Coordinates of C-alpha atoms in Angstrom, one line a residue:
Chain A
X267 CA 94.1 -153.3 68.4
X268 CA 91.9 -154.9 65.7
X269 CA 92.7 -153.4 62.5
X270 CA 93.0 -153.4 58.7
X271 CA 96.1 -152.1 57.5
X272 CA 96.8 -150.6 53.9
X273 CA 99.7 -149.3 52.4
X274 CA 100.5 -146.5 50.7
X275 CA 97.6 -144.3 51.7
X276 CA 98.1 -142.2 48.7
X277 CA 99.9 -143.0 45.5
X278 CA 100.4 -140.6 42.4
X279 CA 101.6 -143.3 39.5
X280 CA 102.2 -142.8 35.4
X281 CA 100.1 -145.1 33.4
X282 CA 101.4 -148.3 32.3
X283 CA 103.5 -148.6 35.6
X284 CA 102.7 -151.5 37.5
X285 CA 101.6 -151.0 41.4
X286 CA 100.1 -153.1 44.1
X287 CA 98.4 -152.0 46.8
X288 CA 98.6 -154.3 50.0
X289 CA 96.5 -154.8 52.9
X290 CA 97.1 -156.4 55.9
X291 CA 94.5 -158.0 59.1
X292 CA 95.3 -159.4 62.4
X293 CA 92.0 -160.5 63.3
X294 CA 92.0 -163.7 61.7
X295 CA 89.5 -163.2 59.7
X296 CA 88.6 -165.8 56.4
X297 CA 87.2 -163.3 54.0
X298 CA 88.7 -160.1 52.6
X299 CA 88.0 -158.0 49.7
X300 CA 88.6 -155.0 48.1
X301 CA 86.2 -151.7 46.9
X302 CA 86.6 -148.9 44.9
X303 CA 84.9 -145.4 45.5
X304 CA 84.2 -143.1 43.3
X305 CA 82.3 -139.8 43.7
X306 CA 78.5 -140.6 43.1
X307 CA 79.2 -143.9 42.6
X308 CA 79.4 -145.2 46.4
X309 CA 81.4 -148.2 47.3
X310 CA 81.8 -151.1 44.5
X311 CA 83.6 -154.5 44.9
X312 CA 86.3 -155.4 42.6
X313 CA 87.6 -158.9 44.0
X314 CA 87.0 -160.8 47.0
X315 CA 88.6 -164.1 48.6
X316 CA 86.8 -166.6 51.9
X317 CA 90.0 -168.0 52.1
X318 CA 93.8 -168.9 51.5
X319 CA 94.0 -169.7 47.6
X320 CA 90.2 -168.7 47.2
X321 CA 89.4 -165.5 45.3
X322 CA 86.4 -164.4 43.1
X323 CA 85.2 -161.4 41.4
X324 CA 83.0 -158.6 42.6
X325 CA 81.5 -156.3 40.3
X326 CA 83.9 -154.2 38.4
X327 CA 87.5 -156.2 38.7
X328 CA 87.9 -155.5 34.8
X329 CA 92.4 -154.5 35.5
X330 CA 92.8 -155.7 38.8
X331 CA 94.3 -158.6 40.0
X332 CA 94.7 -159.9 43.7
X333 CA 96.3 -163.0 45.7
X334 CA 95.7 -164.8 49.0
X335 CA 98.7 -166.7 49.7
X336 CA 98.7 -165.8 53.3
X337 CA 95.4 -165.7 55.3
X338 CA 96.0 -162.1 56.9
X339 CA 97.3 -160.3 53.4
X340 CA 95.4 -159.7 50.0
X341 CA 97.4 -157.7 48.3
X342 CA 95.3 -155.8 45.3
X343 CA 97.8 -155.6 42.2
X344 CA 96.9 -153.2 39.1
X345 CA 99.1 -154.5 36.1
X346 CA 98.7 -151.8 34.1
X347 CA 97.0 -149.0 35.8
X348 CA 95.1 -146.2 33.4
X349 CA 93.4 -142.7 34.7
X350 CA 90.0 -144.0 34.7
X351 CA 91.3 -146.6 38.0
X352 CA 91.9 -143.2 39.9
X353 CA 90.2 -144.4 42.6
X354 CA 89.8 -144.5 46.7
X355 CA 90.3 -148.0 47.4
X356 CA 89.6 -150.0 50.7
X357 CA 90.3 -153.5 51.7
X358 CA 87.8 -154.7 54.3
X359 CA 87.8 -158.3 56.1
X360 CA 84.9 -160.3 58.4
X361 CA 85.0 -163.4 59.6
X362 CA 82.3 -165.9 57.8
X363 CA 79.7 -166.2 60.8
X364 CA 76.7 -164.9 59.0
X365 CA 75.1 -160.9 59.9
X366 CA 78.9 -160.0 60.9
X367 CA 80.8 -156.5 61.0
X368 CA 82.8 -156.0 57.8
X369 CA 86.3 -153.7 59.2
X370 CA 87.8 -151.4 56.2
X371 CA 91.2 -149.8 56.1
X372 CA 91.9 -146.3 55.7
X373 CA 91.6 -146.4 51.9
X374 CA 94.2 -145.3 49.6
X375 CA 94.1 -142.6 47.1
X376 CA 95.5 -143.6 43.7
X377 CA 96.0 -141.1 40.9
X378 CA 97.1 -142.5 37.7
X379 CA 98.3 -139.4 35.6
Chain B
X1307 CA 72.4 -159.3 40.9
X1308 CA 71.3 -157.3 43.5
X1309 CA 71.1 -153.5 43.3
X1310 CA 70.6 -151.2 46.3
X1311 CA 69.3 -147.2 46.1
X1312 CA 69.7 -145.0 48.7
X1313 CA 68.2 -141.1 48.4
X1314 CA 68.6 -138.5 49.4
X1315 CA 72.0 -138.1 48.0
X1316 CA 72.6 -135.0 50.6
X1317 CA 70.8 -134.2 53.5
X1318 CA 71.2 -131.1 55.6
X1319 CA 69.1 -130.8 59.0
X1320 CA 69.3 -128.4 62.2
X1321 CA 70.6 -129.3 65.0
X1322 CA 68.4 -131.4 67.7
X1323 CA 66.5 -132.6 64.4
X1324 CA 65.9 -135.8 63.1
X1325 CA 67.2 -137.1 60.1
X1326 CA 66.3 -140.4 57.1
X1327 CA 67.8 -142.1 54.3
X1328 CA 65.8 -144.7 52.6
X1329 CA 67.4 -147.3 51.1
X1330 CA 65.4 -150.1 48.6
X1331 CA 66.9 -153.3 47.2
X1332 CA 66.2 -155.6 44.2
X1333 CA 66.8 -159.0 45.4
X1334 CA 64.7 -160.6 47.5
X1335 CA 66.9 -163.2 48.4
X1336 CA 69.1 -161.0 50.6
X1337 CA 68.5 -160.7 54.3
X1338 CA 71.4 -158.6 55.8
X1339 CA 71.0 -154.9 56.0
X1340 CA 74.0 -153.3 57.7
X1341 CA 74.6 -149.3 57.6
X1342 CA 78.1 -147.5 57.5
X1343 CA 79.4 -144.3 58.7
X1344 CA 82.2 -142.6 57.0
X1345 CA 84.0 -140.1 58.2
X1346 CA 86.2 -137.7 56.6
X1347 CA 89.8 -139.4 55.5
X1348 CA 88.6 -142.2 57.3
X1349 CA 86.9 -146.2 56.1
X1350 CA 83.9 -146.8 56.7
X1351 CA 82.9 -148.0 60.5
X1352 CA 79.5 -150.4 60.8
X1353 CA 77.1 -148.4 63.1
X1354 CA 74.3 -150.6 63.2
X1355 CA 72.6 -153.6 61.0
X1356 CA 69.5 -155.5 60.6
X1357 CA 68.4 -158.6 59.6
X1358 CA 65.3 -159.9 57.2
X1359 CA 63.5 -161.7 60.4
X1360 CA 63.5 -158.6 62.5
X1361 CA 61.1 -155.5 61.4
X1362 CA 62.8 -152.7 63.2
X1363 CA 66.1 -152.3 65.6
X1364 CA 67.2 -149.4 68.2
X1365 CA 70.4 -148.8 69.3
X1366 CA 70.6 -145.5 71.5
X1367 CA 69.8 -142.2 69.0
X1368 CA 70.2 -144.5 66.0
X1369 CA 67.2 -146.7 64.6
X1370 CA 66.7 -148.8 61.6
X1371 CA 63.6 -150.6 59.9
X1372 CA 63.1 -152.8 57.4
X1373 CA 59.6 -153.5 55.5
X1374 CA 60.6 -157.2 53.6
X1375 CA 57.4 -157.1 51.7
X1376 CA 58.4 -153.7 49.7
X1377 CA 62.4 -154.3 50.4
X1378 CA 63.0 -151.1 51.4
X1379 CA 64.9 -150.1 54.9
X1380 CA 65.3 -146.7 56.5
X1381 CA 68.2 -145.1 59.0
X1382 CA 66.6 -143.0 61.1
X1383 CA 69.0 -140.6 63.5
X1384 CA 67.3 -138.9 66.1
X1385 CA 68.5 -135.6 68.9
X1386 CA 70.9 -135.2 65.8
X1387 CA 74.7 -133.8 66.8
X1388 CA 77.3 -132.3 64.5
X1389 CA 79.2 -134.9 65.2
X1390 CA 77.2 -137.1 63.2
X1391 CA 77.8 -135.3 60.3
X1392 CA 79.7 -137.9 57.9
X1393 CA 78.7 -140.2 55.0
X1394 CA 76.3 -142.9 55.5
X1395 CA 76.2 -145.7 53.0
X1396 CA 73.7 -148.4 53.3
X1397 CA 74.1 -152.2 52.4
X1398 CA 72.9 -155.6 51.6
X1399 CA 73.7 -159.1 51.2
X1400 CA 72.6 -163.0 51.4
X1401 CA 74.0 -162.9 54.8
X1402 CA 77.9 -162.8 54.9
X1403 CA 79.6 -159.8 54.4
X1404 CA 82.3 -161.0 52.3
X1405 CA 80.1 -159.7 49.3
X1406 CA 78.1 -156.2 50.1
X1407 CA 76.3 -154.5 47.5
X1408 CA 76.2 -150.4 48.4
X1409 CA 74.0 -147.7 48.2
X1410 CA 76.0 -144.9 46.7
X1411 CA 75.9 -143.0 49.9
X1412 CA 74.2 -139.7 51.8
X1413 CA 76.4 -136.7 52.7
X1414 CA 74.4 -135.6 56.0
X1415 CA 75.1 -132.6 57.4
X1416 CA 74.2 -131.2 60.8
X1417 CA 74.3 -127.4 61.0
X1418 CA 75.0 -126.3 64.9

C-alpha cells in the first residue's frame, strides 16, 4: 500500500529538549516536505527537499531543521523546541511530474510544555 | 510569494444541498489548483485538481472552476452527504507540488 509514514503520532516534550520527528515513503517519490497546522492558520510549509542532499525552505522553517540522506526518509528535527512550535505536523511526498497528487501522513501532534 | 484565501471559514448546509468555497490567489504565475479533504485525525487526501489551461472540471458530485483572468477558483459539492463533512483546504502552485501554498481551510458541515 502506498503510504507516508510518521512517527510518533503524538509527542508531549519539555522545552529545550531536542526531538525529531521522522517520516517515511515507499513510493519513490523525489520530493518531500513538511507542514505545520495551526488552528486558523491552515497548512504552512516549513522545509522541503526534490531530492537526496537537496533541501530548501518553505515559509516558516524559523527552529526547524531537516535531512535527506536517504530518498524515502526526511526526518524533521526541532533543536530546541519552544510552546509556540505546538503544532500538527505532516510530511507529504509527490513525485516531480508536474499537476501531481501530493500524499500526507497522519500528522503528529506536538506539545511543547 | 503567492498567497491563497479561501472563505467561508465554516460552512453548514442541509442535507441533499449544494455547497462552495471560493478560493482567490495572488500570483499569477501559478497554474495548479488542487483541493484537499481532511478528515478528522486523518492528512489531508487530494480529491480533485485543476489546471490554469482548463476553465472548469467534474468529477462525479464534485466540481471545480477556475476564472484565470480574476484568479479565483471555486469547489462546488453537489447531492451533498454527511459523509462529506470534513475540512477542505484549497491550494496552488507553479506546477509541482513539492511547494503548495494553502488556503487556511473550510470546516463544512452537512446536517442529516
Amino acid at each position: 500500500e502506498a503510504q507516508v509514514t510518521q512517527n510518533p503520532r503524538y509527542l508531549i516534550t519539555v522545552t529545550g529538549k531536542k526531538l525529531t520527528v521522522t517520516c517515511s515513503q515507499n513510493m519513490n517519490h523525489e520530493y518531500m516536505s513538511w507542514y505545520r497546522q495551526d488552528p486558523g492558520l491552515g497548512l504552512r510549509q516549513i522545509y522541503y527537499s526534490m531530492n537526496v542532499e537537496v533541501t530548501d525552505k518553505g515559509d516558516v522553517p524559523e527552529g526547524y531543521k531537516v535531512s535527506r540522506k536517504e530518498k524515502r526518509n526526511f526526518p524533521l528535527i526541532l533543536e530546541s523546541p519552544s510552546p509556540n512550535q505546538t503544532s500538527l505536523y505532516f510530511c507529504a511526498s509527490s513525485s516531480p511530474s508536474r499537476y501531481t497528487e501530493a500524499f500526507f501522513g497522519q500528522g503528529t501532534r506536538l506539545t511543547v510544555v | 510569494g503567492e498567497n491563497v484565501e479561501q472563505h467561508p471559514s465554516t460552512l453548514s448546509v442541509q442535507e441533499g444541498d449544494s455547497a462552495v468555497i471560493k478560493c482567490t490567489y495572488s500570483d499569477s504565475a501559478s497554474n495548479y489548483f488542487p483541493w484537499y479533504k481532511q478528515e478528522l485525525g486523518k492528512g489531508p487526501q487530494l480529491i480533485i485538481d485543476i489546471r490554469s489551461n482548463v476553465g472548469e472540471k467534474k468529477d462525479q458530485r464534485i466540481a471545480v472552476t477556475l476564472n484565470k483572468t480574476a484568479k479565483h477558483f471555486s469547489l462546488h459539492i453537489t447531492e451533498t452527504q454527511p459523509e462529506d463533512s470534513a475540512v477542505y483546504f484549497c491550494a496552488a502552485s507553479k506546477g509541482g507540488s513539492e511547494k503548495l501554498v494553502f488556503g487556511k481551510g473550510t470546516k463544512l458541515t452537512v446536517n442529516p
